[in-house]
PDB file of C-alpha atoms in Angstrom:
ATOM      1  CA  MET F 279     -39.454 -50.062  66.717  1.00  0.00           C
ATOM      2  CA  GLU F 280     -39.598 -53.623  67.830  1.00  0.00           C
ATOM      3  CA  ARG F 281     -43.029 -53.394  68.063  1.00  0.00           C
ATOM      4  CA  ILE F 282     -43.194 -51.855  64.157  1.00  0.00           C
ATOM      5  CA  LYS F 283     -40.922 -54.560  62.808  1.00  0.00           C
ATOM      6  CA  GLN F 284     -42.678 -57.788  64.071  1.00  0.00           C
ATOM      7  CA  GLN F 285     -46.458 -56.231  62.836  1.00  0.00           C
ATOM      8  CA  HIS F 286     -47.808 -57.724  59.190  1.00  0.00           C
ATOM      9  CA  ARG F 287     -47.472 -53.949  57.805  1.00  0.00           C
ATOM     10  CA  LYS F 288     -43.825 -53.315  58.821  1.00  0.00           C
ATOM     11  CA  THR F 289     -42.997 -52.073  55.056  1.00  0.00           C
ATOM     12  CA  LEU F 290     -45.623 -49.462  55.447  1.00  0.00           C
ATOM     13  CA  ALA F 291     -44.808 -48.403  58.910  1.00  0.00           C
ATOM     14  CA  LEU F 292     -40.684 -47.612  57.880  1.00  0.00           C
ATOM     15  CA  GLN F 293     -41.844 -46.092  54.209  1.00  0.00           C
ATOM     16  CA  VAL F 294     -44.351 -43.604  56.513  1.00  0.00           C
ATOM     17  CA  LEU F 295     -41.581 -43.216  59.133  1.00  0.00           C
ATOM     18  CA  SER F 296     -38.612 -42.826  56.809  1.00  0.00           C
ATOM     19  CA  TRP F 297     -41.082 -39.814  54.990  1.00  0.00           C
ATOM     20  CA  ILE F 298     -41.396 -38.255  58.238  1.00  0.00           C
ATOM     21  CA  VAL F 299     -37.795 -38.096  59.250  1.00  0.00           C
ATOM     22  CA  TYR F 300     -36.397 -37.658  55.969  1.00  0.00           C
ATOM     23  CA  ALA F 301     -38.577 -35.257  54.333  1.00  0.00           C
ATOM     24  CA  VAL F 302     -37.230 -31.889  53.758  1.00  0.00           C
ATOM     25  CA  ARG F 303     -40.477 -29.910  55.258  1.00  0.00           C
ATOM     26  CA  PRO F 304     -43.655 -31.623  56.837  1.00  0.00           C
ATOM     27  CA  LEU F 305     -46.007 -33.303  54.795  1.00  0.00           C
ATOM     28  CA  GLN F 306     -49.680 -33.709  54.957  1.00  0.00           C
ATOM     29  CA  LEU F 307     -51.353 -36.754  54.799  1.00  0.00           C
ATOM     30  CA  GLY F 308     -52.516 -37.218  50.805  1.00  0.00           C
ATOM     31  CA  GLU F 309     -48.015 -36.440  50.064  1.00  0.00           C
ATOM     32  CA  VAL F 310     -47.250 -39.308  52.750  1.00  0.00           C
ATOM     33  CA  GLN F 311     -50.241 -41.505  51.134  1.00  0.00           C
ATOM     34  CA  HIS F 312     -49.271 -40.939  47.343  1.00  0.00           C
ATOM     35  CA  ALA F 313     -45.630 -41.307  48.470  1.00  0.00           C
ATOM     36  CA  VAL F 314     -46.224 -44.894  49.727  1.00  0.00           C
ATOM     37  CA  ALA F 315     -48.693 -45.803  47.027  1.00  0.00           C
ATOM     38  CA  ILE F 316     -46.591 -45.226  44.215  1.00  0.00           C
ATOM     39  CA  ASP F 317     -44.953 -48.853  44.172  1.00  0.00           C
ATOM     40  CA  GLU F 318     -48.681 -50.305  44.264  1.00  0.00           C
ATOM     41  CA  LEU F 319     -49.316 -48.986  40.828  1.00  0.00           C
ATOM     42  CA  GLU F 320     -49.488 -51.024  37.659  1.00  0.00           C
ATOM     43  CA  PRO F 321     -47.368 -50.248  35.108  1.00  0.00           C
ATOM     44  CA  ASP F 322     -49.711 -49.199  32.704  1.00  0.00           C
ATOM     45  CA  GLU F 323     -51.594 -47.098  35.391  1.00  0.00           C
ATOM     46  CA  PRO F 324     -51.214 -43.018  34.482  1.00  0.00           C
ATOM     47  CA  SER F 325     -51.645 -41.764  37.666  1.00  0.00           C
ATOM     48  CA  ILE F 326     -52.224 -42.837  41.338  1.00  0.00           C
ATOM     49  CA  SER F 327     -56.131 -42.819  42.196  1.00  0.00           C
ATOM     50  CA  GLU F 328     -58.223 -43.238  45.274  1.00  0.00           C
ATOM     51  CA  GLU F 329     -58.211 -47.231  45.639  1.00  0.00           C
ATOM     52  CA  TYR F 330     -54.700 -46.919  46.102  1.00  0.00           C
ATOM     53  CA  LEU F 331     -54.461 -44.449  48.751  1.00  0.00           C
ATOM     54  CA  THR F 332     -53.256 -46.442  52.135  1.00  0.00           C
ATOM     55  CA  PRO F 333     -56.651 -45.106  54.510  1.00  0.00           C
ATOM     56  CA  GLN F 334     -55.349 -42.898  57.374  1.00  0.00           C
ATOM     57  CA  SER F 335     -56.467 -44.676  60.066  1.00  0.00           C
ATOM     58  CA  ILE F 336     -54.546 -47.907  58.424  1.00  0.00           C
ATOM     59  CA  ILE F 337     -51.022 -45.608  58.424  1.00  0.00           C
ATOM     60  CA  VAL F 338     -51.365 -44.330  62.030  1.00  0.00           C
ATOM     61  CA  ASN F 339     -51.729 -47.400  63.144  1.00  0.00           C
ATOM     62  CA  SER F 340     -49.355 -49.423  61.286  1.00  0.00           C
ATOM     63  CA  CYS F 341     -46.543 -46.711  63.066  1.00  0.00           C
ATOM     64  CA  ALA F 342     -47.905 -48.049  66.465  1.00  0.00           C
ATOM     65  CA  GLY F 343     -48.351 -44.514  67.878  1.00  0.00           C
ATOM     66  CA  LEU F 344     -45.319 -42.915  66.713  1.00  0.00           C
ATOM     67  CA  VAL F 345     -47.565 -40.298  64.440  1.00  0.00           C
ATOM     68  CA  LYS F 346     -50.169 -37.913  64.737  1.00  0.00           C
ATOM     69  CA  ILE F 347     -51.888 -36.253  62.135  1.00  0.00           C
ATOM     70  CA  ASP F 348     -52.890 -32.820  62.814  1.00  0.00           C
ATOM     71  CA  ARG F 349     -56.770 -31.997  62.468  1.00  0.00           C
ATOM     72  CA  GLU F 350     -56.591 -28.527  60.681  1.00  0.00           C
ATOM     73  CA  SER F 351     -53.080 -28.130  58.559  1.00  0.00           C
ATOM     74  CA  ASN F 352     -53.292 -32.363  57.972  1.00  0.00           C
ATOM     75  CA  VAL F 353     -49.681 -32.695  59.065  1.00  0.00           C
ATOM     76  CA  ILE F 354     -48.443 -36.295  59.302  1.00  0.00           C
ATOM     77  CA  SER F 355     -45.557 -36.024  62.281  1.00  0.00           C
ATOM     78  CA  LEU F 356     -43.781 -38.072  64.668  1.00  0.00           C
ATOM     79  CA  VAL F 357     -45.709 -37.998  67.813  1.00  0.00           C
ATOM     80  CA  HIS F 358     -43.113 -36.153  70.175  1.00  0.00           C
ATOM     81  CA  LYS F 359     -40.009 -34.177  69.659  1.00  0.00           C
ATOM     82  CA  THR F 360     -38.253 -37.083  71.397  1.00  0.00           C
ATOM     83  CA  THR F 361     -38.961 -38.941  68.808  1.00  0.00           C
ATOM     84  CA  GLN F 362     -37.388 -37.167  66.160  1.00  0.00           C
ATOM     85  CA  GLU F 363     -34.287 -36.476  68.142  1.00  0.00           C
ATOM     86  CA  TYR F 364     -33.958 -40.454  68.573  1.00  0.00           C
ATOM     87  CA  PHE F 365     -34.210 -40.994  64.376  1.00  0.00           C
ATOM     88  CA  ASP F 366     -31.988 -38.125  64.002  1.00  0.00           C
ATOM     89  CA  ARG F 367     -29.235 -40.211  66.212  1.00  0.00           C
ATOM     90  CA  ARG F 368     -30.420 -43.797  64.871  1.00  0.00           C
ATOM     91  CA  GLY F 369     -32.333 -43.158  61.594  1.00  0.00           C
ATOM     92  CA  ARG F 370     -29.632 -44.614  59.738  1.00  0.00           C
ATOM     93  CA  ASP F 371     -30.067 -48.181  61.866  1.00  0.00           C
ATOM     94  CA  HIS F 372     -33.381 -47.988  61.006  1.00  0.00           C
ATOM     95  CA  PHE F 373     -34.197 -46.971  57.734  1.00  0.00           C
ATOM     96  CA  PRO F 374     -30.690 -47.606  55.812  1.00  0.00           C
ATOM     97  CA  GLY F 375     -32.028 -46.507  52.279  1.00  0.00           C
ATOM     98  CA  ALA F 376     -34.016 -43.574  52.660  1.00  0.00           C
ATOM     99  CA  GLN F 377     -32.595 -41.194  50.929  1.00  0.00           C
ATOM    100  CA  LYS F 378     -32.361 -43.397  47.907  1.00  0.00           C
ATOM    101  CA  ASP F 379     -36.096 -45.068  48.719  1.00  0.00           C
ATOM    102  CA  ILE F 380     -37.804 -40.951  48.840  1.00  0.00           C
ATOM    103  CA  ALA F 381     -35.487 -39.901  45.586  1.00  0.00           C
ATOM    104  CA  GLU F 382     -36.982 -42.913  43.488  1.00  0.00           C
ATOM    105  CA  THR F 383     -40.304 -42.077  44.635  1.00  0.00           C
ATOM    106  CA  CYS F 384     -39.681 -38.808  43.762  1.00  0.00           C
ATOM    107  CA  LEU F 385     -38.561 -39.701  39.881  1.00  0.00           C
ATOM    108  CA  LYS F 386     -41.369 -42.312  39.742  1.00  0.00           C
ATOM    109  CA  TYR F 387     -44.091 -39.891  40.457  1.00  0.00           C
ATOM    110  CA  LEU F 388     -42.727 -37.319  38.653  1.00  0.00           C
ATOM    111  CA  SER F 389     -42.292 -39.917  35.532  1.00  0.00           C
ATOM    112  CA  LEU F 390     -45.887 -40.830  35.673  1.00  0.00           C
ATOM    113  CA  GLU F 391     -47.647 -40.670  32.473  1.00  0.00           C
ATOM    114  CA  THR F 392     -50.617 -38.584  33.941  1.00  0.00           C
ATOM    115  CA  PHE F 393     -47.484 -35.233  34.156  1.00  0.00           C
ATOM    116  CA  SER F 394     -47.104 -36.071  29.877  1.00  0.00           C
ATOM    117  CA  GLU F 395     -49.585 -33.848  29.690  1.00  0.00           C
ATOM    118  CA  GLY F 396     -46.520 -30.944  30.433  1.00  0.00           C
ATOM    119  CA  HIS F 397     -47.542 -27.834  32.453  1.00  0.00           C
ATOM    120  CA  CYS F 398     -51.082 -26.457  32.843  1.00  0.00           C
ATOM    121  CA  SER F 399     -51.954 -23.305  30.885  1.00  0.00           C
ATOM    122  CA  THR F 400     -54.481 -22.160  33.315  1.00  0.00           C
ATOM    123  CA  ASP F 401     -54.344 -21.345  36.819  1.00  0.00           C
ATOM    124  CA  LYS F 402     -57.362 -23.207  37.382  1.00  0.00           C
ATOM    125  CA  SER F 403     -56.055 -26.269  35.762  1.00  0.00           C
ATOM    126  CA  TYR F 404     -53.232 -26.299  37.896  1.00  0.00           C
ATOM    127  CA  GLU F 405     -54.524 -26.009  40.961  1.00  0.00           C
ATOM    128  CA  ARG F 406     -56.194 -29.305  39.896  1.00  0.00           C
ATOM    129  CA  ARG F 407     -52.967 -30.714  39.387  1.00  0.00           C
ATOM    130  CA  LEU F 408     -52.107 -30.113  42.499  1.00  0.00           C
ATOM    131  CA  ARG F 409     -55.047 -31.484  44.305  1.00  0.00           C
ATOM    132  CA  GLU F 410     -55.240 -34.211  42.513  1.00  0.00           C
ATOM    133  CA  SER F 411     -51.117 -34.926  42.120  1.00  0.00           C
ATOM    134  CA  THR F 412     -50.192 -34.203  45.611  1.00  0.00           C
ATOM    135  CA  LEU F 413     -47.252 -35.580  45.802  1.00  0.00           C
ATOM    136  CA  LEU F 414     -45.959 -33.517  43.259  1.00  0.00           C
ATOM    137  CA  GLU F 415     -44.914 -30.224  44.539  1.00  0.00           C
ATOM    138  CA  TYR F 416     -42.651 -32.050  46.935  1.00  0.00           C
ATOM    139  CA  ALA F 417     -41.064 -34.070  44.502  1.00  0.00           C
ATOM    140  CA  ALA F 418     -40.153 -31.559  42.077  1.00  0.00           C
ATOM    141  CA  ARG F 419     -38.850 -28.911  44.465  1.00  0.00           C
ATOM    142  CA  ASN F 420     -36.620 -31.888  46.727  1.00  0.00           C
ATOM    143  CA  LEU F 421     -35.809 -34.163  44.248  1.00  0.00           C
ATOM    144  CA  GLY F 422     -32.240 -32.683  44.254  1.00  0.00           C
ATOM    145  CA  TYR F 423     -31.758 -32.622  47.640  1.00  0.00           C
ATOM    146  CA  HIS F 424     -32.449 -36.541  48.114  1.00  0.00           C
ATOM    147  CA  ILE F 425     -30.851 -37.290  45.301  1.00  0.00           C
ATOM    148  CA  ASP F 426     -27.656 -35.357  46.490  1.00  0.00           C
ATOM    149  CA  ARG F 427     -27.866 -37.334  49.630  1.00  0.00           C
ATOM    150  CA  VAL F 428     -27.873 -41.140  47.997  1.00  0.00           C
ATOM    151  CA  THR F 429     -24.850 -42.506  48.929  1.00  0.00           C
ATOM    152  CA  GLU F 430     -25.585 -46.154  47.652  1.00  0.00           C
ATOM    153  CA  GLY F 431     -27.158 -47.695  44.358  1.00  0.00           C
ATOM    154  CA  ASN F 432     -27.878 -45.698  41.223  1.00  0.00           C
ATOM    155  CA  LEU F 433     -30.665 -43.988  39.890  1.00  0.00           C
ATOM    156  CA  ARG F 434     -29.319 -42.990  36.538  1.00  0.00           C
ATOM    157  CA  ASP F 435     -31.829 -44.516  34.754  1.00  0.00           C
ATOM    158  CA  LEU F 436     -34.823 -43.717  36.361  1.00  0.00           C
ATOM    159  CA  ALA F 437     -33.367 -39.881  36.263  1.00  0.00           C
ATOM    160  CA  LEU F 438     -32.684 -40.077  32.767  1.00  0.00           C
ATOM    161  CA  LYS F 439     -35.570 -41.033  31.849  1.00  0.00           C
ATOM    162  CA  PHE F 440     -37.742 -38.619  33.574  1.00  0.00           C
ATOM    163  CA  LEU F 441     -35.300 -35.808  31.950  1.00  0.00           C
ATOM    164  CA  LEU F 442     -35.796 -36.905  28.527  1.00  0.00           C
ATOM    165  CA  ASP F 443     -39.118 -36.152  28.448  1.00  0.00           C
ATOM    166  CA  GLY F 444     -39.618 -32.749  27.820  1.00  0.00           C
ATOM    167  CA  ARG F 445     -43.207 -32.589  29.199  1.00  0.00           C
ATOM    168  CA  LYS F 446     -42.753 -34.063  32.081  1.00  0.00           C
ATOM    169  CA  LEU F 447     -40.106 -32.511  32.751  1.00  0.00           C
ATOM    170  CA  SER F 448     -42.095 -29.153  32.036  1.00  0.00           C
ATOM    171  CA  CYS F 449     -44.862 -30.227  34.471  1.00  0.00           C
ATOM    172  CA  ALA F 450     -42.177 -30.808  37.305  1.00  0.00           C
ATOM    173  CA  SER F 451     -40.730 -27.332  36.486  1.00  0.00           C
ATOM    174  CA  GLN F 452     -43.997 -25.850  36.692  1.00  0.00           C
ATOM    175  CA  ALA F 453     -44.128 -27.246  40.082  1.00  0.00           C
ATOM    176  CA  LEU F 454     -40.834 -26.219  40.763  1.00  0.00           C
ATOM    177  CA  PHE F 455     -41.012 -22.342  40.181  1.00  0.00           C
ATOM    178  CA  VAL F 456     -44.706 -21.392  40.636  1.00  0.00           C
ATOM    179  CA  ASP F 457     -45.493 -19.908  44.129  1.00  0.00           C
ATOM    180  CA  LYS F 458     -48.980 -21.211  45.232  1.00  0.00           C
ATOM    181  CA  ASN F 459     -49.184 -17.373  46.153  1.00  0.00           C
ATOM    182  CA  GLN F 460     -48.522 -16.110  43.318  1.00  0.00           C
ATOM    183  CA  TRP F 461     -49.959 -17.773  40.442  1.00  0.00           C
ATOM    184  CA  PHE F 462     -49.238 -16.609  37.166  1.00  0.00           C
ATOM    185  CA  LEU F 463     -49.370 -18.427  33.464  1.00  0.00           C
ATOM    186  CA  GLU F 464     -46.333 -16.728  31.573  1.00  0.00           C
ATOM    187  CA  TYR F 465     -44.397 -19.472  32.259  1.00  0.00           C
TER     188      TYR F 465
END
């Protein structure tokens, strides 16, 4: 961790590691790329375009050998089980605001203007949305989990802004309730 904290990409590495350590489930590279891109967006950007995505090599290199990406599943994870055990014990020392940061990122992501179209009316458009917005499903399904674990800070205003936008809420609800294995349109 000392090596990470002394490099110029320290913030990126700490973001990536905190997502890997505190995510509810294993994340694919695209999900992590979208998560770390959210704070780089210009205020008027409706969605996360390719130009905002940090390349795989930079993500891996910034984490100084602590992460790997599975070639088949594209899941980014800690390189060894003992690394996870270390962060299970000492994670709060290295990532004190991780749950708040993740919850805030999920709220910002779900509040992107691209989701103001509401839920998708066809399987094809929903599949395209999930491909283009790789963090959508994770954010919708796990926002509550991360908010529940926030011990400091206030996400009230950001949460209210999202919850009061019926179309964005409809989009998130679709991602929350639609099972990838059983697409259905009657929503």
